[in-house]
Every structure is written in structure tokens, then in C-alpha cells.
PDB file of C-alpha atoms in Angstrom:
ATOM      1  CA  MET V   1     200.500  66.165  52.556  1.00  0.00           C
ATOM      2  CA  HIS V   2     200.998  68.554  55.453  1.00  0.00           C
ATOM      3  CA  ALA V   3     197.864  70.531  54.501  1.00  0.00           C
ATOM      4  CA  LEU V   4     195.853  67.307  54.400  1.00  0.00           C
ATOM      5  CA  TYR V   5     197.183  66.290  57.822  1.00  0.00           C
ATOM      6  CA  VAL V   6     196.394  69.688  59.357  1.00  0.00           C
ATOM      7  CA  THR V   7     192.900  69.645  57.828  1.00  0.00           C
ATOM      8  CA  SER V   8     192.297  66.107  59.112  1.00  0.00           C
ATOM      9  CA  VAL V   9     193.486  66.990  62.626  1.00  0.00           C
ATOM     10  CA  PHE V  10     191.296  70.121  62.537  1.00  0.00           C
ATOM     11  CA  LEU V  11     188.212  68.062  61.606  1.00  0.00           C
ATOM     12  CA  HIS V  12     189.118  65.458  64.247  1.00  0.00           C
ATOM     13  CA  VAL V  13     189.371  68.081  66.988  1.00  0.00           C
ATOM     14  CA  LEU V  14     186.205  69.844  65.775  1.00  0.00           C
ATOM     15  CA  ALA V  15     184.203  66.588  65.877  1.00  0.00           C
ATOM     16  CA  ALA V  16     185.532  65.891  69.383  1.00  0.00           C
ATOM     17  CA  ILE V  17     184.563  69.404  70.515  1.00  0.00           C
ATOM     18  CA  VAL V  18     181.025  69.076  69.147  1.00  0.00           C
ATOM     19  CA  TRP V  19     180.532  65.601  70.681  1.00  0.00           C
ATOM     20  CA  ILE V  20     182.075  66.318  74.084  1.00  0.00           C
ATOM     21  CA  GLY V  21     180.670  69.843  74.277  1.00  0.00           C
ATOM     22  CA  GLY V  22     177.210  68.477  73.522  1.00  0.00           C
ATOM     23  CA  MET V  23     177.534  65.891  76.285  1.00  0.00           C
ATOM     24  CA  PHE V  24     178.603  68.523  78.798  1.00  0.00           C
ATOM     25  CA  PHE V  25     175.739  70.806  77.708  1.00  0.00           C
ATOM     26  CA  LEU V  26     173.243  67.999  78.285  1.00  0.00           C
ATOM     27  CA  VAL V  27     174.745  67.037  81.653  1.00  0.00           C
ATOM     28  CA  LEU V  28     175.370  70.528  83.013  1.00  0.00           C
ATOM     29  CA  VAL V  29     172.470  72.506  81.513  1.00  0.00           C
ATOM     30  CA  VAL V  30     169.612  70.435  80.099  1.00  0.00           C
ATOM     31  CA  VAL V  31     169.278  67.698  82.734  1.00  0.00           C
ATOM     32  CA  PRO V  32     169.442  70.049  85.763  1.00  0.00           C
ATOM     33  CA  TRP V  33     166.888  72.338  84.107  1.00  0.00           C
ATOM     34  CA  LEU V  34     164.575  69.374  83.471  1.00  0.00           C
ATOM     35  CA  ARG V  35     164.852  68.206  87.078  1.00  0.00           C
ATOM     36  CA  SER V  36     163.575  71.573  88.287  1.00  0.00           C
ATOM     37  CA  GLY V  37     160.353  71.478  86.276  1.00  0.00           C
ATOM     38  CA  ASN V  38     157.458  69.365  85.090  1.00  0.00           C
ATOM     39  CA  ARG V  39     158.736  65.806  84.528  1.00  0.00           C
ATOM     40  CA  ALA V  40     156.130  64.996  81.866  1.00  0.00           C
ATOM     41  CA  VAL V  41     157.076  68.015  79.754  1.00  0.00           C
ATOM     42  CA  GLY V  42     160.748  67.450  80.567  1.00  0.00           C
ATOM     43  CA  SER V  43     160.701  63.851  79.345  1.00  0.00           C
ATOM     44  CA  LYS V  44     159.396  64.947  75.926  1.00  0.00           C
ATOM     45  CA  MET V  45     162.021  67.674  75.706  1.00  0.00           C
ATOM     46  CA  LEU V  46     164.751  65.239  76.771  1.00  0.00           C
ATOM     47  CA  ARG V  47     163.567  62.687  74.209  1.00  0.00           C
ATOM     48  CA  ASP V  48     163.566  65.249  71.388  1.00  0.00           C
ATOM     49  CA  THR V  49     166.921  66.696  72.446  1.00  0.00           C
ATOM     50  CA  GLY V  50     168.377  63.211  72.829  1.00  0.00           C
ATOM     51  CA  ILE V  51     167.294  62.165  69.330  1.00  0.00           C
ATOM     52  CA  ARG V  52     168.785  65.294  67.783  1.00  0.00           C
ATOM     53  CA  PHE V  53     172.028  64.955  69.735  1.00  0.00           C
ATOM     54  CA  ARG V  54     172.205  61.223  68.986  1.00  0.00           C
ATOM     55  CA  ASN V  55     172.309  62.025  65.275  1.00  0.00           C
ATOM     56  CA  VAL V  56     174.984  64.666  65.803  1.00  0.00           C
ATOM     57  CA  GLY V  57     176.980  62.371  68.109  1.00  0.00           C
ATOM     58  CA  TRP V  58     177.021  59.443  65.682  1.00  0.00           C
ATOM     59  CA  ALA V  59     178.015  61.769  62.827  1.00  0.00           C
ATOM     60  CA  CYS V  60     180.885  62.961  65.047  1.00  0.00           C
ATOM     61  CA  PHE V  61     181.868  59.325  65.695  1.00  0.00           C
ATOM     62  CA  ALA V  62     182.053  58.711  61.930  1.00  0.00           C
ATOM     63  CA  VAL V  63     184.250  61.789  61.459  1.00  0.00           C
ATOM     64  CA  LEU V  64     186.434  60.808  64.428  1.00  0.00           C
ATOM     65  CA  LEU V  65     186.914  57.283  63.095  1.00  0.00           C
ATOM     66  CA  GLY V  66     187.732  58.420  59.571  1.00  0.00           C
ATOM     67  CA  THR V  67     190.054  61.248  60.566  1.00  0.00           C
ATOM     68  CA  GLY V  68     191.670  59.116  63.276  1.00  0.00           C
ATOM     69  CA  ILE V  69     192.624  56.464  60.731  1.00  0.00           C
ATOM     70  CA  LEU V  70     193.780  59.141  58.270  1.00  0.00           C
ATOM     71  CA  ASN V  71     195.805  60.948  60.955  1.00  0.00           C
ATOM     72  CA  LEU V  72     197.631  57.743  61.883  1.00  0.00           C
ATOM     73  CA  GLY V  73     198.310  56.980  58.230  1.00  0.00           C
ATOM     74  CA  LEU V  74     199.649  60.464  57.589  1.00  0.00           C
ATOM     75  CA  ARG V  75     201.937  60.031  60.613  1.00  0.00           C
ATOM     76  CA  GLY V  76     203.300  56.862  59.031  1.00  0.00           C
ATOM     77  CA  VAL V  77     201.309  54.323  61.063  1.00  0.00           C
ATOM     78  CA  GLY V  78     199.788  51.545  58.989  1.00  0.00           C
ATOM     79  CA  PHE V  79     197.936  48.353  59.809  1.00  0.00           C
ATOM     80  CA  ALA V  80     201.234  46.432  59.763  1.00  0.00           C
ATOM     81  CA  HIS V  81     202.377  48.347  62.843  1.00  0.00           C
ATOM     82  CA  PHE V  82     199.703  46.589  64.911  1.00  0.00           C
ATOM     83  CA  ALA V  83     201.495  43.287  64.291  1.00  0.00           C
ATOM     84  CA  ARG V  84     204.896  44.564  65.485  1.00  0.00           C
ATOM     85  CA  PRO V  85     205.534  43.820  69.187  1.00  0.00           C
ATOM     86  CA  GLY V  86     208.156  46.570  69.410  1.00  0.00           C
ATOM     87  CA  TRP V  87     205.753  49.203  68.129  1.00  0.00           C
ATOM     88  CA  LEU V  88     202.870  47.925  70.280  1.00  0.00           C
ATOM     89  CA  THR V  89     204.949  48.261  73.440  1.00  0.00           C
ATOM     90  CA  SER V  90     206.368  51.671  72.545  1.00  0.00           C
ATOM     91  CA  PRO V  91     204.882  54.666  74.385  1.00  0.00           C
ATOM     92  CA  PHE V  92     203.216  55.889  71.180  1.00  0.00           C
ATOM     93  CA  GLY V  93     201.903  52.420  70.311  1.00  0.00           C
ATOM     94  CA  ARG V  94     200.460  51.954  73.808  1.00  0.00           C
ATOM     95  CA  ALA V  95     198.721  55.329  73.587  1.00  0.00           C
ATOM     96  CA  VAL V  96     197.253  54.453  70.177  1.00  0.00           C
ATOM     97  CA  LEU V  97     196.009  51.085  71.445  1.00  0.00           C
ATOM     98  CA  LEU V  98     194.498  52.663  74.552  1.00  0.00           C
ATOM     99  CA  LYS V  99     192.796  55.351  72.474  1.00  0.00           C
ATOM    100  CA  ILE V 100     191.353  52.772  70.084  1.00  0.00           C
ATOM    101  CA  GLY V 101     190.162  50.702  73.045  1.00  0.00           C
ATOM    102  CA  LEU V 102     188.515  53.699  74.734  1.00  0.00           C
ATOM    103  CA  PHE V 103     186.901  54.747  71.455  1.00  0.00           C
ATOM    104  CA  ALA V 104     185.499  51.230  71.007  1.00  0.00           C
ATOM    105  CA  ALA V 105     184.158  51.390  74.576  1.00  0.00           C
ATOM    106  CA  VAL V 106     182.528  54.762  73.803  1.00  0.00           C
ATOM    107  CA  LEU V 107     180.824  53.259  70.755  1.00  0.00           C
ATOM    108  CA  VAL V 108     179.464  50.337  72.800  1.00  0.00           C
ATOM    109  CA  VAL V 109     178.301  52.506  75.722  1.00  0.00           C
ATOM    110  CA  SER V 110     176.772  55.047  73.327  1.00  0.00           C
ATOM    111  CA  ALA V 111     174.921  52.350  71.394  1.00  0.00           C
ATOM    112  CA  ILE V 112     173.473  50.892  74.604  1.00  0.00           C
ATOM    113  CA  HIS V 113     172.501  54.366  75.848  1.00  0.00           C
ATOM    114  CA  ASP V 114     171.194  55.725  72.537  1.00  0.00           C
ATOM    115  CA  PHE V 115     169.357  52.718  71.138  1.00  0.00           C
ATOM    116  CA  ALA V 116     168.300  50.665  74.177  1.00  0.00           C
ATOM    117  CA  VAL V 117     168.259  52.276  77.622  1.00  0.00           C
ATOM    118  CA  GLY V 118     167.665  55.919  76.634  1.00  0.00           C
ATOM    119  CA  PRO V 119     164.583  55.307  74.445  1.00  0.00           C
ATOM    120  CA  ARG V 120     163.111  52.905  77.022  1.00  0.00           C
ATOM    121  CA  ALA V 121     163.708  55.492  79.766  1.00  0.00           C
ATOM    122  CA  THR V 122     161.944  58.259  77.858  1.00  0.00           C
ATOM    123  CA  ARG V 123     158.977  55.989  77.047  1.00  0.00           C
ATOM    124  CA  ALA V 124     158.719  54.980  80.710  1.00  0.00           C
ATOM    125  CA  MET V 125     158.936  58.634  81.806  1.00  0.00           C
ATOM    126  CA  GLU V 126     156.165  59.579  79.381  1.00  0.00           C
ATOM    127  CA  ALA V 127     153.951  56.743  80.632  1.00  0.00           C
ATOM    128  CA  ASP V 128     154.552  57.243  84.365  1.00  0.00           C
ATOM    129  CA  PRO V 129     157.138  59.934  85.211  1.00  0.00           C
ATOM    130  CA  ALA V 130     157.301  59.003  88.898  1.00  0.00           C
ATOM    131  CA  GLY V 131     157.034  55.239  88.402  1.00  0.00           C
ATOM    132  CA  PRO V 132     159.713  52.750  89.498  1.00  0.00           C
ATOM    133  CA  GLU V 133     160.500  51.659  85.923  1.00  0.00           C
ATOM    134  CA  ALA V 134     161.049  55.262  84.810  1.00  0.00           C
ATOM    135  CA  LEU V 135     163.285  55.900  87.817  1.00  0.00           C
ATOM    136  CA  ARG V 136     165.336  52.724  87.230  1.00  0.00           C
ATOM    137  CA  LEU V 137     165.826  53.410  83.518  1.00  0.00           C
ATOM    138  CA  ARG V 138     166.595  57.109  84.102  1.00  0.00           C
ATOM    139  CA  ARG V 139     169.309  56.124  86.553  1.00  0.00           C
ATOM    140  CA  ALA V 140     170.747  53.560  84.134  1.00  0.00           C
ATOM    141  CA  ALA V 141     170.779  56.122  81.301  1.00  0.00           C
ATOM    142  CA  SER V 142     172.371  58.664  83.630  1.00  0.00           C
ATOM    143  CA  TRP V 143     175.147  56.260  84.648  1.00  0.00           C
ATOM    144  CA  LEU V 144     175.829  55.351  81.016  1.00  0.00           C
ATOM    145  CA  GLY V 145     176.070  59.063  80.197  1.00  0.00           C
ATOM    146  CA  ARG V 146     178.484  59.641  83.078  1.00  0.00           C
ATOM    147  CA  LEU V 147     180.602  56.693  81.966  1.00  0.00           C
ATOM    148  CA  ASN V 148     180.764  58.157  78.466  1.00  0.00           C
ATOM    149  CA  VAL V 149     181.898  61.513  79.851  1.00  0.00           C
ATOM    150  CA  LEU V 150     184.728  59.778  81.739  1.00  0.00           C
ATOM    151  CA  LEU V 151     185.702  57.813  78.630  1.00  0.00           C
ATOM    152  CA  ALA V 152     185.663  61.056  76.622  1.00  0.00           C
ATOM    153  CA  LEU V 153     188.026  62.693  79.111  1.00  0.00           C
ATOM    154  CA  GLY V 154     190.323  59.683  78.751  1.00  0.00           C
ATOM    155  CA  LEU V 155     190.246  60.116  74.977  1.00  0.00           C
ATOM    156  CA  ILE V 156     191.185  63.780  75.309  1.00  0.00           C
ATOM    157  CA  PHE V 157     194.083  62.857  77.588  1.00  0.00           C
ATOM    158  CA  LEU V 158     195.315  60.221  75.130  1.00  0.00           C
ATOM    159  CA  GLY V 159     195.002  62.677  72.243  1.00  0.00           C
ATOM    160  CA  VAL V 160     197.355  65.001  74.107  1.00  0.00           C
ATOM    161  CA  VAL V 161     199.690  62.081  74.850  1.00  0.00           C
ATOM    162  CA  LEU V 162     199.832  61.180  71.149  1.00  0.00           C
ATOM    163  CA  VAL V 163     200.974  64.697  70.321  1.00  0.00           C
ATOM    164  CA  ARG V 164     203.114  65.547  73.363  1.00  0.00           C
ATOM    165  CA  GLY V 165     204.122  62.186  74.848  1.00  0.00           C
ATOM    166  CA  TRP V 166     203.402  60.605  78.200  1.00  0.00           C
ATOM    167  CA  PRO V 167     203.794  62.816  81.274  1.00  0.00           C
TER     168      PRO V 167
END
């Protein structure tokens, strides 16, 4: 069982690294590079990069969900624990609930960004890169991306709390 737990934690951390690292690469490298060049060419590159990363990101979410459930189970936490007030108010239980809540928020924000605002923004940028609709949608997509980065940092913090306890 220990080998399974270690393997599951390894896959969980690896999926988090790929997802969060990809977000930081987009925010810190790709977007600034695109802002310095031709917006029409940049919008196509951003669209193509976004579609590829979207697929990777959602695969990471599936791995994170599966390994997260397995990790809890291998630590002795079952669905019945979520009905126990004493467990829910314990430091570990609070951290688990917060992490689940943040992960759910990430899924919602990602879905809005990836399947609604992001595609509309890239279409608007291709049609009229300097137009008001493109600008509005780009800003909305940017804010959703920033929110996801903050939520991801919260998830990392809670992952540490689950292993090491609250500061």
C-alpha cells in the first residue's frame, strides 16, 4: 500500500507541476512576447497554444482529481468522514474541505476561460485585433487566468498544510 500511496502522490505532484508550470509559462513568457509583436499573428499563436495547453490542463485536472481521491483514501479518509462534524472542524478536515473548494473553483474558472471567454477573445482578436470587443474579451480572459494562478497558489499552500499541518 505504501508504494501505491507514494506513486499516487508522485503523479499528483507531477500533474500539479505540469498544470501550474504551464500557466506560469503562458503568463510570464508567451503573453509578454505576444504583446511585443504583431497582434494578428500573436492571436493565432495564442489560440493554438491555448488549445494545446487546454488539453494538457484538463488531463492534469483528471489526474489531480483521481489521485487526490486515492491519496485521501490511502490516508484513511473516506466519504463517511465528510459527515462527521468533529472531522470537518479538525485542522486536517478544514484543509481538505478548503482544497476541494478551491479545486472546484479552479474547474469553474477554467471552464469559463477555456470554453467561453478564451475562444471568443481569440476570434475577436483575429477579426479586429485593436477593436473594443477584442480588448474587452482579452482583459476578461486575462483576469480569469490571473484568478486561476491565485487559486493554484492556494492549492499548493493547502497541499503543504495537508502534509505538514497549519502554520
